[in-house]
PDB file of C-alpha atoms in Angstrom:
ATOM      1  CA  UNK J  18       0.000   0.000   0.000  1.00  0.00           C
ATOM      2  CA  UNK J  19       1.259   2.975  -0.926  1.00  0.00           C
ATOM      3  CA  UNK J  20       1.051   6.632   0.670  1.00  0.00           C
ATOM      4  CA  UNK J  21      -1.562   8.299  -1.146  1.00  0.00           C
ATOM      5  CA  UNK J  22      -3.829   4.877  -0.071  1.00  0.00           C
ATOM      6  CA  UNK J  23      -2.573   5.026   3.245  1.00  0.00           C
ATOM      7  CA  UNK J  24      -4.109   8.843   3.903  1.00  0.00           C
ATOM      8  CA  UNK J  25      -7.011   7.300   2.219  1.00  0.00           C
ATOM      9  CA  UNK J  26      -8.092   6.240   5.949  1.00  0.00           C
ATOM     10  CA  UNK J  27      -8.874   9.897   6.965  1.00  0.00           C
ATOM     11  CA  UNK J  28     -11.689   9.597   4.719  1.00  0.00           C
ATOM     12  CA  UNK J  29     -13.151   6.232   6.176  1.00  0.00           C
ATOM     13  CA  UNK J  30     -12.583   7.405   9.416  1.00  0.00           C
ATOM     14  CA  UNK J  31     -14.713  10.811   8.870  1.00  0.00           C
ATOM     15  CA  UNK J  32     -17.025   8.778   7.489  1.00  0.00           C
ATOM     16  CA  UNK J  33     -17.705   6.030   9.612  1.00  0.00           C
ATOM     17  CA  UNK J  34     -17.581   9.235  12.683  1.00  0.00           C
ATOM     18  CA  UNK J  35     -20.624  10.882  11.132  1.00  0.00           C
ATOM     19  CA  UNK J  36     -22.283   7.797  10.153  1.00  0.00           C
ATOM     20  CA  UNK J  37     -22.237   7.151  14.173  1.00  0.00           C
ATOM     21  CA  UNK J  38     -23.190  10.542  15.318  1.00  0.00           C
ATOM     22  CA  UNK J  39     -19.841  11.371  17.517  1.00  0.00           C
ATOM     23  CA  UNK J  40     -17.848  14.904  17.483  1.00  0.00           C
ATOM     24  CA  UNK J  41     -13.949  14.164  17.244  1.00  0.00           C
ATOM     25  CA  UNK J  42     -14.281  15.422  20.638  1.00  0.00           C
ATOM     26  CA  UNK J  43     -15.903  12.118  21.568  1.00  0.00           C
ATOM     27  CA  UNK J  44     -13.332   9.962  19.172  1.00  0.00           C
ATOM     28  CA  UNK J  45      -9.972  11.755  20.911  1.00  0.00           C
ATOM     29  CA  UNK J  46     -11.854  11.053  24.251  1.00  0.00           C
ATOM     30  CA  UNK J  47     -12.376   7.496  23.600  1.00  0.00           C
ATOM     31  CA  UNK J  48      -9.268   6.982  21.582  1.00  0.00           C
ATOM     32  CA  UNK J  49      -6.766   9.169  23.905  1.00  0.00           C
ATOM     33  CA  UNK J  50      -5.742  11.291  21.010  1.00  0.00           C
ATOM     34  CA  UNK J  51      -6.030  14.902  20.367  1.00  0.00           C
ATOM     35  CA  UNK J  52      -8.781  16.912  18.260  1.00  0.00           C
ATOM     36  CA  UNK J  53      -5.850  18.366  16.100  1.00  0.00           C
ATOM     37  CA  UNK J  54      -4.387  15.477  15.221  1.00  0.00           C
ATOM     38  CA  UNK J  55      -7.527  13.700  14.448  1.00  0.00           C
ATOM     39  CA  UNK J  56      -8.916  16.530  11.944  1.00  0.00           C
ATOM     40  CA  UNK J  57      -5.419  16.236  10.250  1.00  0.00           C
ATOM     41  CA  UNK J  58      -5.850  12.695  10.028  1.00  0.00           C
ATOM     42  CA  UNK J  59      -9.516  13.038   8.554  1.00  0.00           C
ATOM     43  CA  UNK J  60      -8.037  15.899   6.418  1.00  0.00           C
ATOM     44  CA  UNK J  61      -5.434  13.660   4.808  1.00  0.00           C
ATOM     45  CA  UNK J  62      -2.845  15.536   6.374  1.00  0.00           C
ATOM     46  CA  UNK J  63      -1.527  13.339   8.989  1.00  0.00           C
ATOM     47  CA  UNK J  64      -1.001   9.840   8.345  1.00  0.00           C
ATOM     48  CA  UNK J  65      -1.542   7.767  12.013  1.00  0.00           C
ATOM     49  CA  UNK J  66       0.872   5.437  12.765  1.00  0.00           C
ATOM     50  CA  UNK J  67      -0.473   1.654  13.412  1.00  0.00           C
ATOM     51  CA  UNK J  68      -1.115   2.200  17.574  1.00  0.00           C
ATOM     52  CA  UNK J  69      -2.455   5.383  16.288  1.00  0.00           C
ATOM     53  CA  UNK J  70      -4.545   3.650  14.118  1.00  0.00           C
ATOM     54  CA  UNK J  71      -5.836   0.712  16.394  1.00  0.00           C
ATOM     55  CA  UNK J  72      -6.938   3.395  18.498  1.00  0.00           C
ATOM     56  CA  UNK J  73      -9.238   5.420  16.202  1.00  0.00           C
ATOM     57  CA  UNK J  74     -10.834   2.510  15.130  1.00  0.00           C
ATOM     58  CA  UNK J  75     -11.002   0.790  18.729  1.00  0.00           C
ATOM     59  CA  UNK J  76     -12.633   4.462  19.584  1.00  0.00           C
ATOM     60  CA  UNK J  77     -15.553   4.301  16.994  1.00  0.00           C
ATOM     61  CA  UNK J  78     -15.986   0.541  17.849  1.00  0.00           C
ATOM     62  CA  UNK J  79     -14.587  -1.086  14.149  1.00  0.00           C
ATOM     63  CA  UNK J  80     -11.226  -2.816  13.134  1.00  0.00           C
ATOM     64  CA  UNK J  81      -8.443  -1.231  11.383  1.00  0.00           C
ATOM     65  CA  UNK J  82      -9.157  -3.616   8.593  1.00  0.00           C
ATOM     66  CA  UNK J  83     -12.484  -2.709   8.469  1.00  0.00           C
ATOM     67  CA  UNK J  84     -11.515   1.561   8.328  1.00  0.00           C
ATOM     68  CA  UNK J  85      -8.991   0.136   4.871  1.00  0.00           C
ATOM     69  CA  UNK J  86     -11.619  -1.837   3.119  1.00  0.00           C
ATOM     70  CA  UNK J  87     -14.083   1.828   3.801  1.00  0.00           C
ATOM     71  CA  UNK J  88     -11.283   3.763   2.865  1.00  0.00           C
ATOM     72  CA  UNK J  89     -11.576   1.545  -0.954  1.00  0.00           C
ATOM     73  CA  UNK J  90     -14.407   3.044  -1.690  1.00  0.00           C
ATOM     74  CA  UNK J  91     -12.908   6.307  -1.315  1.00  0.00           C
ATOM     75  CA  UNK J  92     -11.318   5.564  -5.099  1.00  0.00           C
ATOM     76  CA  UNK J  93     -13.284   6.538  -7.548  1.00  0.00           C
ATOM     77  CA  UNK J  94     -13.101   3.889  -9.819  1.00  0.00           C
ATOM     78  CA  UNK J  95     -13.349  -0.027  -8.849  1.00  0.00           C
ATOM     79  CA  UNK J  96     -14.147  -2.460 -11.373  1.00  0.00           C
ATOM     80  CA  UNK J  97     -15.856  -5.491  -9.970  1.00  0.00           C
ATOM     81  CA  UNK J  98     -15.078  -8.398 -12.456  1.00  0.00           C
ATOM     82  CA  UNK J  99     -17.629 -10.406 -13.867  1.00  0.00           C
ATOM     83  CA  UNK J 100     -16.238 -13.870 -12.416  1.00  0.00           C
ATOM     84  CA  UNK J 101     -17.365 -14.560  -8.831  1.00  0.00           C
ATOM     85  CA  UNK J 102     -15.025 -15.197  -6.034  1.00  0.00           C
ATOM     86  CA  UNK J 103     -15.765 -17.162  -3.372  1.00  0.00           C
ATOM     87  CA  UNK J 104     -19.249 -15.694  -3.538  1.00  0.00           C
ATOM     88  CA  UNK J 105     -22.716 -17.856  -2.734  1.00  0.00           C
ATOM     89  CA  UNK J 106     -23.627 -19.646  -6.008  1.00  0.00           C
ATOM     90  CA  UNK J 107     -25.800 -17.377  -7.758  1.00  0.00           C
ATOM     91  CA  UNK J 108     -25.452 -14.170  -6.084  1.00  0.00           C
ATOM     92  CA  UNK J 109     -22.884 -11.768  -7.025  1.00  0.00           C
ATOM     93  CA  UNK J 110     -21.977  -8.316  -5.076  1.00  0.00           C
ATOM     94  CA  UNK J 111     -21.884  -5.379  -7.931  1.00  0.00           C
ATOM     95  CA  UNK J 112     -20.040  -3.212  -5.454  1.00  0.00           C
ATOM     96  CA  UNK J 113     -16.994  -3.446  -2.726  1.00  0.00           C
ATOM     97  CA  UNK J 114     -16.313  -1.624  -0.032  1.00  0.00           C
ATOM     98  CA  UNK J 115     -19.390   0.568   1.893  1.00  0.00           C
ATOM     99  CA  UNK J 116     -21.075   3.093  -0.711  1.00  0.00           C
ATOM    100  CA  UNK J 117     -23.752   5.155  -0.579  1.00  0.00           C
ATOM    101  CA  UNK J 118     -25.458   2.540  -2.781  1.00  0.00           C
ATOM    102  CA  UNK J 119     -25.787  -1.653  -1.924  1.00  0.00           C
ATOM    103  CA  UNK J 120     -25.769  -4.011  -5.547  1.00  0.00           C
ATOM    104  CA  UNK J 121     -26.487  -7.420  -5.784  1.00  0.00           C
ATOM    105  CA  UNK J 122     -26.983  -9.570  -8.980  1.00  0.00           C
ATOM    106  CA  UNK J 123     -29.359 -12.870  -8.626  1.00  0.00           C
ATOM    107  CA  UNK J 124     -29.045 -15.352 -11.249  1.00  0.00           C
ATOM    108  CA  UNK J 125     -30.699 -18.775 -11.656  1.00  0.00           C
ATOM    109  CA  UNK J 126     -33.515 -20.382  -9.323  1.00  0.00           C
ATOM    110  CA  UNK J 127     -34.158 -17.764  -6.655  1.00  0.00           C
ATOM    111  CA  UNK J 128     -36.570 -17.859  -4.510  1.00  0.00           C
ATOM    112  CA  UNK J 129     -35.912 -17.476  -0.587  1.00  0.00           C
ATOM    113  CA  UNK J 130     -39.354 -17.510   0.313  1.00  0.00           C
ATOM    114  CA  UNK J 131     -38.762 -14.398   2.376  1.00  0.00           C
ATOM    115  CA  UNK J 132     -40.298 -11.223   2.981  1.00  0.00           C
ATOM    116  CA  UNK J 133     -38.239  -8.161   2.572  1.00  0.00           C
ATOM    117  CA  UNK J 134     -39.056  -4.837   4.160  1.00  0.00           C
ATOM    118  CA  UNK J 135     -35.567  -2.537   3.926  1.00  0.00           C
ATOM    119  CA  UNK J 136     -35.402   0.873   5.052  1.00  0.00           C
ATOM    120  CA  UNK J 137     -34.149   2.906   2.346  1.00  0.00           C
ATOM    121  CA  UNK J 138     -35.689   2.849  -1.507  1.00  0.00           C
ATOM    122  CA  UNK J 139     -34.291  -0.261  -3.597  1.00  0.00           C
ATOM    123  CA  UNK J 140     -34.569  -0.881  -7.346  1.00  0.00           C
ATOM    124  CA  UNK J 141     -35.264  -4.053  -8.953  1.00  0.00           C
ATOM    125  CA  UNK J 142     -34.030  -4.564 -12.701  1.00  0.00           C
ATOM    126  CA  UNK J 143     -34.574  -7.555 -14.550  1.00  0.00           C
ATOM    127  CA  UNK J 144     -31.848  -7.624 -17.017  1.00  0.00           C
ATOM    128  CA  UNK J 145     -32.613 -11.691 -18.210  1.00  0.00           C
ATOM    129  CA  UNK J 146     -35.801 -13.644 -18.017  1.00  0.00           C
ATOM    130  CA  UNK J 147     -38.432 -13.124 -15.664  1.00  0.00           C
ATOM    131  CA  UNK J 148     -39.680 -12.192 -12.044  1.00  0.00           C
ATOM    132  CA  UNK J 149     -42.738 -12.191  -9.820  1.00  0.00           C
ATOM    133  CA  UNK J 150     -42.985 -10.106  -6.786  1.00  0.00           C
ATOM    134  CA  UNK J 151     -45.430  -9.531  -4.058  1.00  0.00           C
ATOM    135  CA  UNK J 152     -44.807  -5.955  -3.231  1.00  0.00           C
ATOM    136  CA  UNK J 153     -48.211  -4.093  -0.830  1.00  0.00           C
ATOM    137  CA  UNK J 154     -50.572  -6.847  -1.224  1.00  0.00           C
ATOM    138  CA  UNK J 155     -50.362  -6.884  -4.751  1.00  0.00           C
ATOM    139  CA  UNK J 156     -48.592  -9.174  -7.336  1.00  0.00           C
ATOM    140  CA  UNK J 157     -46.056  -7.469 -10.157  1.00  0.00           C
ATOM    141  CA  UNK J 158     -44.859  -9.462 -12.915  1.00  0.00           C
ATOM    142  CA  UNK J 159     -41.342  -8.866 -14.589  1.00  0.00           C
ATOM    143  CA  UNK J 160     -40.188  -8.961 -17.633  1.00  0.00           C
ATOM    144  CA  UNK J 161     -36.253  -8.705 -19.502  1.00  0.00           C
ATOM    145  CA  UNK J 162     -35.586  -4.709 -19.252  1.00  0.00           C
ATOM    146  CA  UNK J 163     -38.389  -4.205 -16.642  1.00  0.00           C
ATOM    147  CA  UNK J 164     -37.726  -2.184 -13.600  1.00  0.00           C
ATOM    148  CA  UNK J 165     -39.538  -1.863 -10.145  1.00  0.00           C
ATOM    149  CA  UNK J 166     -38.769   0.798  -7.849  1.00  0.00           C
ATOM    150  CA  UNK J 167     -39.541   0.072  -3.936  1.00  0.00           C
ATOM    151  CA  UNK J 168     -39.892   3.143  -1.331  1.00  0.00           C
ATOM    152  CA  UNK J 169     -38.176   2.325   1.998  1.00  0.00           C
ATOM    153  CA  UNK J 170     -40.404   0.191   4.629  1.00  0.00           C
ATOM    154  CA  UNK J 171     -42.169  -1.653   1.571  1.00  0.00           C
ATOM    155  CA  UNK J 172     -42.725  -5.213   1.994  1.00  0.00           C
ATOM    156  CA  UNK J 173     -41.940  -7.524  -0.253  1.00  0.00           C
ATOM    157  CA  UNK J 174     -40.812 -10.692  -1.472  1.00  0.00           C
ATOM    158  CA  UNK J 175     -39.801 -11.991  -4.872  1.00  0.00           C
ATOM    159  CA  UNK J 176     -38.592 -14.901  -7.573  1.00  0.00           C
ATOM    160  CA  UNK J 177     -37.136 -15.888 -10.471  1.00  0.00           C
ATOM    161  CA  UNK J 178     -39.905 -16.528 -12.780  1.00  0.00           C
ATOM    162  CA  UNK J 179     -37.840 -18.771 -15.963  1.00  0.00           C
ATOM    163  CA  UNK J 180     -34.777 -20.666 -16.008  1.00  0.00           C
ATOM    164  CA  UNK J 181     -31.466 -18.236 -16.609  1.00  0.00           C
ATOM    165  CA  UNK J 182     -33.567 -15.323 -14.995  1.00  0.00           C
ATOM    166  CA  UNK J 183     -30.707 -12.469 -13.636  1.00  0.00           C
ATOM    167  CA  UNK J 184     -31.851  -9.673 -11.845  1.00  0.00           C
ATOM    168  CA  UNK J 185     -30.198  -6.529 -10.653  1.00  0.00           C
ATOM    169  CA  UNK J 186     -31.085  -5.312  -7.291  1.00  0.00           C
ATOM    170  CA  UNK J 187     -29.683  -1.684  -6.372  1.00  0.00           C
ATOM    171  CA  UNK J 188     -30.795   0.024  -3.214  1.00  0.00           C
ATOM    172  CA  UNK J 189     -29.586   2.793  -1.154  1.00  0.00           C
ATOM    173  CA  UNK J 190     -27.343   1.519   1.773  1.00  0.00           C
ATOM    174  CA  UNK J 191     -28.667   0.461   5.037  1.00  0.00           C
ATOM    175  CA  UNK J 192     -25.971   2.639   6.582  1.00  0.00           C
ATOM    176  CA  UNK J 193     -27.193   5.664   4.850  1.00  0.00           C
ATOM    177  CA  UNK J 194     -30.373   7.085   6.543  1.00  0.00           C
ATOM    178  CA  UNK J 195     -32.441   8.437   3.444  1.00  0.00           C
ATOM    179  CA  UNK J 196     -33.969  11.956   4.203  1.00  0.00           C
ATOM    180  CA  UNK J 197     -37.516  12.857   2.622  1.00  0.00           C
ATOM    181  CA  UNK J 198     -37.763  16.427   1.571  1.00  0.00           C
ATOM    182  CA  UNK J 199     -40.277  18.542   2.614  1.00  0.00           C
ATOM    183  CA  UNK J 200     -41.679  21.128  -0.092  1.00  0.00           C
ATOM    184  CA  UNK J 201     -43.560  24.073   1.096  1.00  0.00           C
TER     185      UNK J 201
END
C-alpha cells in the first residue's frame, strides 16, 4: 500500500464518525488522542501510525481492517469483475467496499421464500428472463428490461420466474439514513 492509499483512511474514518453521530471530541476522548491530530488525520494531512490507528478505530468501535476496506471506496473507480469469487452460487456483489449505494446480482432459481421490508428505496431490474414479486398486497410481474422501484419500509418478497432469470437489485445503503424532503 502505498502513501496516497494510506491517507485514504482519513476519509473512512470521517465517514464512519458521522455515520455514528460522535464529534472528534468524543473519538480523541475514547481513543486518547487529540482533536488536532484527528482533523489532520480526517483531512489527509496526517497519516496515524499503526497504535495510532488501532486506536481510532477501537474508539468508533470497528477494526483497522475494516476503516482500509471503507477507505476503498474512497477511489473513484473499482471495477468489480464479472467472475465470482468465493461468492454464494448465484449471487454476485456489484459493489466493494461501503457506498452510498448496496448491488447485488441474482441469477438462476431464486426464490428465498422471504419477505423483505428494507429501510431505504431499492430498485429491482430484470436484465434476463423473468420475475414475480409480491410488493403491498399486490402481485407485479417482470419482464427482460423491466424495472420496479420500492420506497423504503415496503414489503416484499420476490422470484425468479424462468430458467437463466438475472436480476439486478440496487438500493440505497442500510448505513445511509435516506432523508424525505419537505416542499412548502
Amino acid at each position: 500500500m502505498d502513501d496516497k492509499e494510506t491517507l485514504r483512511v482519513g476519509v473512512a474514518v470521517r465517514r464512519l464518525r458521522r455515520s455514528l453521530g460522535l464529534t472528534l471530541a468524543v473519538v480523541a476522548e475514547r481513543s486518547g488522542l487529540s482533536v488536532p491530530f484527528l482533523s489532520q488525520v480526517e483531512n489527509e494531512r496526517a497519516r496515524p501510525s499503526a497504535r495510532s490507528l488501532q486506536r481510532v478505530a477501537d474508539a468508533l468501535n470497528t477494526t483497522v481492517g475494516e476503516l482500509y476496506d471503507a477507505a476503498d471506496c474512497t477511489r473513484t473507480v473499482d471495477v468489480v469483475r464479472a467472475e465470482p469469487e468465493g461468492e454464494e452460487p448465484g449471487v454476485r456483489a456489484l459493489l466493494r467496499g461501503h457506498h452510498q449505494l448496496h448491488a447485488m446480482e441474482f441469477t438462476g432459481e431464486q426464490d428465498t421464500g422471504r419477505e423483505f421490508q428494507h429501510r431505504n428505496d431499492e430498485l429491482m431490474y430484470v436484465a434476463d428472463g423473468a420475475a414475480e414479486v409480491e410488493a403491498e398486497g399486490r402481485a407485479y410481474r417482470l419482464e427482460r428490461g423491466d424495472t420496479l422501484c420500492l420506497s423504503g419500509g415496503v414489503r416484499h418478497r420476490w422470484r425468479a420466474a424462468l430458467p437463466g432469470t438475472r436480476i439486478l437489485v440496487v438500493a440505497v445503503a442500510d448505513h445511509i439514513e435516506a432523508i424525505e424532503e419537505t416542499r412548502h
